[in-house]
Amino acid sequence: MILHTLNQPPANAACFERCREAMSSDDTLLLIEDGVYWALPAFAARLESLSGRVKVLAADAAARGVDLPAAHCIDDQAFVALCVSHDKVVSWF
Amino acid sequence: MIFSIIVQAPPVQAQGAETALRFARAVLAAGHRIHRVFFYRDGVHNGTALTCTPQDENSIPAQWQALAAEHDLDLVVCIAAAVRRGLIDESEAGRYGHRHWNLADGFELSGLGQLVEACLTSDRVVTFGGRS
Amino acid sequence: MSAASILVITRSAPYGSSAARDALDVALTCSVFEQPVSLLFLDDAVFQLLKGQSPGGIGQKNLNAVQQSLPLYDIDRLYVGARALAERGLHASDLILPVQTIDEAELASLLADHTTVLSV
């Protein structure tokens, strides 16, 4: 079980695609910084295969005016908890 | 649980340094230990003593210093990356014949071996990157 | 794979930034400290391994020279994204060192097989 973090915006699609390909079925993706834009409805199809396994850092989404369902958003404490509940963390940037 | 944090993002130009700071605070607040924060690539600029920050903004280096002082954190700046970018301490200033130095108190210059050691010693290693 | 092992991921082309050299330095340091290390080249990082680099004209050191020293440091687990090569019109024979090409399906298990994964 790996926690992947991704901080790149949709213009850097290669970064997102490598991350997505590297994910196993029990991995989790946490979108941070400019990565939160991937959670917009426009990109829903590309996240479809990850359904239920994508989280968004709430402060980064709020900062950018990206309005998302609360269920997807986590705070910094929950970020730490995800690091603990997964075996390792892989950062994509 | 023992964490180490790798910061490759510089302050100001990238958000990653601030994200790493918030993450570090959250790790400590949850009762975990931070074995080391290692600054690599342009992340070494987090260790400068010479930032001049507008009053309505927060200095990233000063925040690292305050967190380190409060929690006795090991803030290690990659020496090879730092000296190339003009970030040096008194000892390196002497070695290279510079009259000034600018590494902030609370930070320490050391080698990449400290990064490898952190990987071996920590339960989790979390990297915060810039780009390129 | 040994108990503790480090995977260094690099995704950047060489020379335009220091990322290629910085990733190599991490791998070399792992080897100096006798830690098993693997290198994974994804996306534009496959250009790092192209033969025939000659960066004298841009004031940089030749990465090929460092790469050729990797076997001396027992760094021989070099993985390259198969599609990254194909998309760029390259073949393994264009590269300076022998590599293992991996497809997308093998990527996840490569990450799982290492204790720590470092992106540079």
PDB file of N, CA and C in Angstrom, chain A residues 2 4 12 14-15 18 21-24 88-93, chain C residues 9 11 42-43 83 104 107-108 111-115 117 119-120:
ATOM      1  N   ILE A   2       0.703   2.045  -1.029  1.00  0.00           N
ATOM      2  CA  ILE A   2       1.527   3.246  -1.175  1.00  0.00           C
ATOM      3  C   ILE A   2       0.623   4.475  -1.222  1.00  0.00           C
ATOM      4  N   HIS A   4       0.532   8.014  -2.769  1.00  0.00           N
ATOM      5  CA  HIS A   4       1.165   8.842  -3.801  1.00  0.00           C
ATOM      6  C   HIS A   4       0.705  10.284  -3.600  1.00  0.00           C
ATOM      7  N   ASN A  12       0.719  19.466 -16.820  1.00  0.00           N
ATOM      8  CA  ASN A  12       1.742  18.432 -16.706  1.00  0.00           C
ATOM      9  C   ASN A  12       1.076  17.065 -16.625  1.00  0.00           C
ATOM     10  N   ALA A  14       1.794  14.304 -18.115  1.00  0.00           N
ATOM     11  CA  ALA A  14       2.682  13.135 -18.056  1.00  0.00           C
ATOM     12  C   ALA A  14       2.927  12.730 -16.608  1.00  0.00           C
ATOM     13  N   CYS A  15       3.080  13.722 -15.748  1.00  0.00           N
ATOM     14  CA  CYS A  15       3.334  13.441 -14.338  1.00  0.00           C
ATOM     15  C   CYS A  15       2.147  12.673 -13.742  1.00  0.00           C
ATOM     16  N   ARG A  18       1.976   9.009 -15.175  1.00  0.00           N
ATOM     17  CA  ARG A  18       2.942   8.069 -14.583  1.00  0.00           C
ATOM     18  C   ARG A  18       2.479   7.666 -13.191  1.00  0.00           C
ATOM     19  N   GLU A  21      -0.390   5.215 -13.501  1.00  0.00           N
ATOM     20  CA  GLU A  21       0.069   3.891 -13.920  1.00  0.00           C
ATOM     21  C   GLU A  21       0.785   3.147 -12.793  1.00  0.00           C
ATOM     22  N   ALA A  22       1.442   3.931 -11.919  1.00  0.00           N
ATOM     23  CA  ALA A  22       2.239   3.310 -10.853  1.00  0.00           C
ATOM     24  C   ALA A  22       1.383   2.840  -9.690  1.00  0.00           C
ATOM     25  N   MET A  23       0.099   3.211  -9.708  1.00  0.00           N
ATOM     26  CA  MET A  23      -0.745   2.903  -8.557  1.00  0.00           C
ATOM     27  C   MET A  23      -1.318   1.489  -8.614  1.00  0.00           C
ATOM     28  N   SER A  24      -1.185   0.792  -7.498  1.00  0.00           N
ATOM     29  CA  SER A  24      -1.855  -0.503  -7.334  1.00  0.00           C
ATOM     30  C   SER A  24      -3.282  -0.274  -6.857  1.00  0.00           C
ATOM     31  N   LYS A  88       4.524   3.295   2.437  1.00  0.00           N
ATOM     32  CA  LYS A  88       5.504   4.304   2.045  1.00  0.00           C
ATOM     33  C   LYS A  88       4.807   5.389   1.257  1.00  0.00           C
ATOM     34  N   VAL A  89       5.550   6.455   1.021  1.00  0.00           N
ATOM     35  CA  VAL A  89       5.006   7.599   0.308  1.00  0.00           C
ATOM     36  C   VAL A  89       5.860   7.852  -0.929  1.00  0.00           C
ATOM     37  N   VAL A  90       5.208   8.004  -2.080  1.00  0.00           N
ATOM     38  CA  VAL A  90       5.906   8.320  -3.329  1.00  0.00           C
ATOM     39  C   VAL A  90       5.403   9.679  -3.815  1.00  0.00           C
ATOM     40  N   SER A  91       6.332  10.586  -4.049  1.00  0.00           N
ATOM     41  CA  SER A  91       5.964  11.952  -4.449  1.00  0.00           C
ATOM     42  C   SER A  91       6.163  12.148  -5.942  1.00  0.00           C
ATOM     43  N   TRP A  92       5.135  12.648  -6.580  1.00  0.00           N
ATOM     44  CA  TRP A  92       5.202  12.941  -8.023  1.00  0.00           C
ATOM     45  C   TRP A  92       5.167  14.452  -8.191  1.00  0.00           C
ATOM     46  N   PHE A  93       6.232  14.995  -8.836  1.00  0.00           N
ATOM     47  CA  PHE A  93       6.306  16.445  -9.023  1.00  0.00           C
ATOM     48  C   PHE A  93       7.122  16.790 -10.231  1.00  0.00           C
TER      49      PHE A  93
ATOM     50  N   ILE C   9      13.704   7.711  -8.491  1.00  0.00           N
ATOM     51  CA  ILE C   9      12.946   7.966  -9.718  1.00  0.00           C
ATOM     52  C   ILE C   9      13.368   9.303 -10.309  1.00  0.00           C
ATOM     53  N   ARG C  11      12.613  11.826 -13.790  1.00  0.00           N
ATOM     54  CA  ARG C  11      11.703  12.020 -14.922  1.00  0.00           C
ATOM     55  C   ARG C  11      12.138  13.163 -15.828  1.00  0.00           C
ATOM     56  N   LEU C  42      11.910   7.580 -16.108  1.00  0.00           N
ATOM     57  CA  LEU C  42      10.588   7.699 -16.726  1.00  0.00           C
ATOM     58  C   LEU C  42      10.525   8.976 -17.565  1.00  0.00           C
ATOM     59  N   ASP C  43       9.573   9.006 -18.487  1.00  0.00           N
ATOM     60  CA  ASP C  43       9.346  10.206 -19.301  1.00  0.00           C
ATOM     61  C   ASP C  43      10.657  10.691 -19.928  1.00  0.00           C
ATOM     62  N   ARG C  83       7.449   2.548 -22.632  1.00  0.00           N
ATOM     63  CA  ARG C  83       6.697   3.470 -23.480  1.00  0.00           C
ATOM     64  C   ARG C  83       7.395   4.813 -23.622  1.00  0.00           C
ATOM     65  N   GLU C 104       3.955  -0.424 -18.086  1.00  0.00           N
ATOM     66  CA  GLU C 104       3.165   0.208 -17.018  1.00  0.00           C
ATOM     67  C   GLU C 104       2.754  -0.800 -15.943  1.00  0.00           C
ATOM     68  N   LEU C 107       5.340  -1.285 -13.267  1.00  0.00           N
ATOM     69  CA  LEU C 107       5.732  -0.110 -12.499  1.00  0.00           C
ATOM     70  C   LEU C 107       5.344  -0.247 -11.027  1.00  0.00           C
ATOM     71  N   ALA C 108       4.103  -0.652 -10.795  1.00  0.00           N
ATOM     72  CA  ALA C 108       3.605  -0.739  -9.416  1.00  0.00           C
ATOM     73  C   ALA C 108       4.409  -1.743  -8.595  1.00  0.00           C
ATOM     74  N   LEU C 111       7.795  -0.316  -7.508  1.00  0.00           N
ATOM     75  CA  LEU C 111       7.685   0.562  -6.333  1.00  0.00           C
ATOM     76  C   LEU C 111       7.485  -0.266  -5.071  1.00  0.00           C
ATOM     77  N   ALA C 112       6.649  -1.295  -5.182  1.00  0.00           N
ATOM     78  CA  ALA C 112       6.349  -2.116  -4.010  1.00  0.00           C
ATOM     79  C   ALA C 112       7.578  -2.868  -3.515  1.00  0.00           C
ATOM     80  N   ASP C 113       8.487  -3.191  -4.445  1.00  0.00           N
ATOM     81  CA  ASP C 113       9.657  -4.012  -4.101  1.00  0.00           C
ATOM     82  C   ASP C 113      10.740  -3.250  -3.343  1.00  0.00           C
ATOM     83  N   HIS C 114      10.636  -1.932  -3.279  1.00  0.00           N
ATOM     84  CA  HIS C 114      11.669  -1.146  -2.604  1.00  0.00           C
ATOM     85  C   HIS C 114      11.139  -0.564  -1.298  1.00  0.00           C
ATOM     86  N   THR C 115      12.023  -0.441  -0.330  1.00  0.00           N
ATOM     87  CA  THR C 115      11.613   0.068   0.976  1.00  0.00           C
ATOM     88  C   THR C 115      11.276   1.555   0.901  1.00  0.00           C
ATOM     89  N   VAL C 117      11.166   5.053  -1.753  1.00  0.00           N
ATOM     90  CA  VAL C 117      11.173   5.565  -3.112  1.00  0.00           C
ATOM     91  C   VAL C 117      11.446   7.073  -3.059  1.00  0.00           C
ATOM     92  N   SER C 119      11.945  10.525  -5.214  1.00  0.00           N
ATOM     93  CA  SER C 119      11.841  11.236  -6.488  1.00  0.00           C
ATOM     94  C   SER C 119      12.803  12.396  -6.472  1.00  0.00           C
ATOM     95  N   VAL C 120      13.516  12.585  -7.585  1.00  0.00           N
ATOM     96  CA  VAL C 120      14.432  13.725  -7.693  1.00  0.00           C
ATOM     97  C   VAL C 120      14.054  14.506  -8.941  1.00  0.00           C
TER      98      VAL C 120
END
